[in-house]
Tab-separated table of C-alpha atoms in Angstrom:
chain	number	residue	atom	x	y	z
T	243	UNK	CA	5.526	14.687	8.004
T	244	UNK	CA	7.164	15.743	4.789
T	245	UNK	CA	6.556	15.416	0.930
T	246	UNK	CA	8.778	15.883	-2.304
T	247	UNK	CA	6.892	16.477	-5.419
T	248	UNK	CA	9.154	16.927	-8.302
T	249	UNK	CA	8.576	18.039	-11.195
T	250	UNK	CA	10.413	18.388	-14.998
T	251	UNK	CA	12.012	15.445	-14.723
T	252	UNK	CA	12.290	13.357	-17.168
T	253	UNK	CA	9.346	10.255	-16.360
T	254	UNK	CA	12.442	7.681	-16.075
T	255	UNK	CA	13.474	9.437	-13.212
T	256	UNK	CA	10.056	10.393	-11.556
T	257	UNK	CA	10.112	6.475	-9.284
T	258	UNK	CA	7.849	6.332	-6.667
T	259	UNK	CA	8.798	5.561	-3.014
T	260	UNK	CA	6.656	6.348	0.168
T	261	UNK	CA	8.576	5.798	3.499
T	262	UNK	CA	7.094	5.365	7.045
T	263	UNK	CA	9.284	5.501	9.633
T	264	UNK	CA	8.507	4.885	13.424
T	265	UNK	CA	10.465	4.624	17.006
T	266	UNK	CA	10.773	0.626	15.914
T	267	UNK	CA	11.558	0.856	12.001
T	268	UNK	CA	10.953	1.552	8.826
T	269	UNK	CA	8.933	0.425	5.912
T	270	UNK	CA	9.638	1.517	2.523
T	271	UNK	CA	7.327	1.047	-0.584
T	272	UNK	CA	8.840	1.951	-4.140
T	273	UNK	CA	7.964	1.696	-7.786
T	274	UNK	CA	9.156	2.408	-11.288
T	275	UNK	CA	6.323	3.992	-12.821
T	276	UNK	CA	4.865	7.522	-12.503
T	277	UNK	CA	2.045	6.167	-11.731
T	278	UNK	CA	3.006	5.047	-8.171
T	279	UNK	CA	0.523	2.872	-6.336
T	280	UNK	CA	-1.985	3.010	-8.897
T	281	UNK	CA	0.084	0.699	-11.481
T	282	UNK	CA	3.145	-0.706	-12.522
T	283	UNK	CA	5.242	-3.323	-9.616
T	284	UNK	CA	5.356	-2.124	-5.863
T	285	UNK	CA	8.391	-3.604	-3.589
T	286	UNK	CA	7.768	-3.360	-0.017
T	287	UNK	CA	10.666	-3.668	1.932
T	288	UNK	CA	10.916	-3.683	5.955
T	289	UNK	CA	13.771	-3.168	8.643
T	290	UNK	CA	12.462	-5.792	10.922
T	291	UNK	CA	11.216	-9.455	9.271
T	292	UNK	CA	7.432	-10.027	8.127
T	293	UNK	CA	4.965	-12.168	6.342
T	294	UNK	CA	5.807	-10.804	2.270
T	295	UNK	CA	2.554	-10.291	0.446
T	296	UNK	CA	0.945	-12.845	-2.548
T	297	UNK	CA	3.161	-12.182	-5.363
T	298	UNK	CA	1.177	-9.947	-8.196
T	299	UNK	CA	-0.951	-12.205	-10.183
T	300	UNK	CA	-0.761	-9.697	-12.950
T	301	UNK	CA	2.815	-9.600	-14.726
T	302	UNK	CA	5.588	-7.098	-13.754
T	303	UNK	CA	5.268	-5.375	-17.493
T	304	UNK	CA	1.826	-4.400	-16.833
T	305	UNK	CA	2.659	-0.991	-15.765
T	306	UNK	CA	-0.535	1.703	-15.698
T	307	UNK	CA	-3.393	1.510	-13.433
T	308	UNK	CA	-4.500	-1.550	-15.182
T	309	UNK	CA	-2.581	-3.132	-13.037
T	310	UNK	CA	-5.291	-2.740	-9.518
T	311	UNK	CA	-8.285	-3.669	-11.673
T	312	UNK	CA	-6.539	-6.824	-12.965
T	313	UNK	CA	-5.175	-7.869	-9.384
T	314	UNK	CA	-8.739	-7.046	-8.097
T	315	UNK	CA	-10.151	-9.924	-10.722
T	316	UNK	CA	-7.809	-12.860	-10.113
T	317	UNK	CA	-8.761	-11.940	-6.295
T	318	UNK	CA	-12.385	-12.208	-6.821
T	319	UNK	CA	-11.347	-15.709	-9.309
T	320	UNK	CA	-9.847	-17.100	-6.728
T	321	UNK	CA	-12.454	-16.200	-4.140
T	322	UNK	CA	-15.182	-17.660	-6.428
T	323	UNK	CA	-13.242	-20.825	-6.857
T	324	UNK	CA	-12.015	-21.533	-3.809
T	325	UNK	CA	-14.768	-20.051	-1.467
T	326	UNK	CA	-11.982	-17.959	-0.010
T	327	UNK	CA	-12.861	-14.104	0.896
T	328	UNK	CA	-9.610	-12.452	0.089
T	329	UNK	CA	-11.108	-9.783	-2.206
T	330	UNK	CA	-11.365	-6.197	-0.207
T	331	UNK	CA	-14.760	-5.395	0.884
T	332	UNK	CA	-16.020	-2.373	3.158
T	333	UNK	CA	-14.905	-3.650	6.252
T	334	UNK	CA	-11.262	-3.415	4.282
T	335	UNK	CA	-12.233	0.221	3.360
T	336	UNK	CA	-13.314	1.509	6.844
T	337	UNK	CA	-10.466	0.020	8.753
T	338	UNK	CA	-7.744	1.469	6.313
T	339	UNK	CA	-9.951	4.759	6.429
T	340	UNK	CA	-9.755	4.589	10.313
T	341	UNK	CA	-5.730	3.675	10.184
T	342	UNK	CA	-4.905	6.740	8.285
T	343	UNK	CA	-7.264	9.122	10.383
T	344	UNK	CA	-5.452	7.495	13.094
T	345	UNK	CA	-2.111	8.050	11.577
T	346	UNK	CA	-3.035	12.134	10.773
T	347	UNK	CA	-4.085	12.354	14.014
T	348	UNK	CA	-1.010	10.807	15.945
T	349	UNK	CA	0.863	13.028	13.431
T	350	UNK	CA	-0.730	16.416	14.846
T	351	UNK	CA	-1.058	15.485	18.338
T	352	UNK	CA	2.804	13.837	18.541
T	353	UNK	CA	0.715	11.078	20.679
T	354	UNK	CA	1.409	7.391	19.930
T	355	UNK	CA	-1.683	5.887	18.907
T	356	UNK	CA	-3.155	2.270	19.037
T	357	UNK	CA	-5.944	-0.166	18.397
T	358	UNK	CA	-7.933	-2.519	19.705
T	359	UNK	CA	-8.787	-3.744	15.821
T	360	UNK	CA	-4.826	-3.589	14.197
């Protein structure tokens, strides 16, 4: 596992981009903001094909961490609306929390690792 962290650069040339690359492919998430996944527009973009993600229902300019809360709100909207449940919840938080102590842990150990619940 490695990480870049740069720093005096001018903030139009500080993107964000966060790579994962396994034995199958790659997956690539970048943005234009300094702010990374906290605000601003995230493309995800895979080697193999998948299912994209909703489109933002917060527009493109809306780049600060403004940008989570407001996605958050139309999510819980359209949950209230439609009966839906596609807000996050804690189940949400404690898989994610398992995935990436699963991820550290393959990561020190060099052992693949899988899940019953992915």
């Amino acid at each position: 596992m490695t990480a870049d962290v740069v720093g005096g650069v001018p903030p139009e040339d500080a993107d964000f981009r966060f790579e994962l690359r396994g034995t199958d492919g790659w997956l690539t998430l970048t943005g234009g903001t300094l702010y990374g996944v906290q605000g601003g527009d995230l493309s995800l973009a895979p080697s193999i094909s998948f299912a994209a993600p909703d489109k933002p229902a917060a527009p493109a300019t809306t780049a600060s961490p403004a940008l989570n809360v407001a996605e958050l709100y139309a999510c819980l909207v359209r949950d209230l609306q439609t009966g839906s449940r596609s807000a996050p919840d804690f189940a949400h938080a404690r898989h994610n929390t398992d995935l990436m102590a699963a991820v550290s842990q393959a990561a020190r150990s060099g052992r693949r690792w899988t899940s019953a619940n992915s």
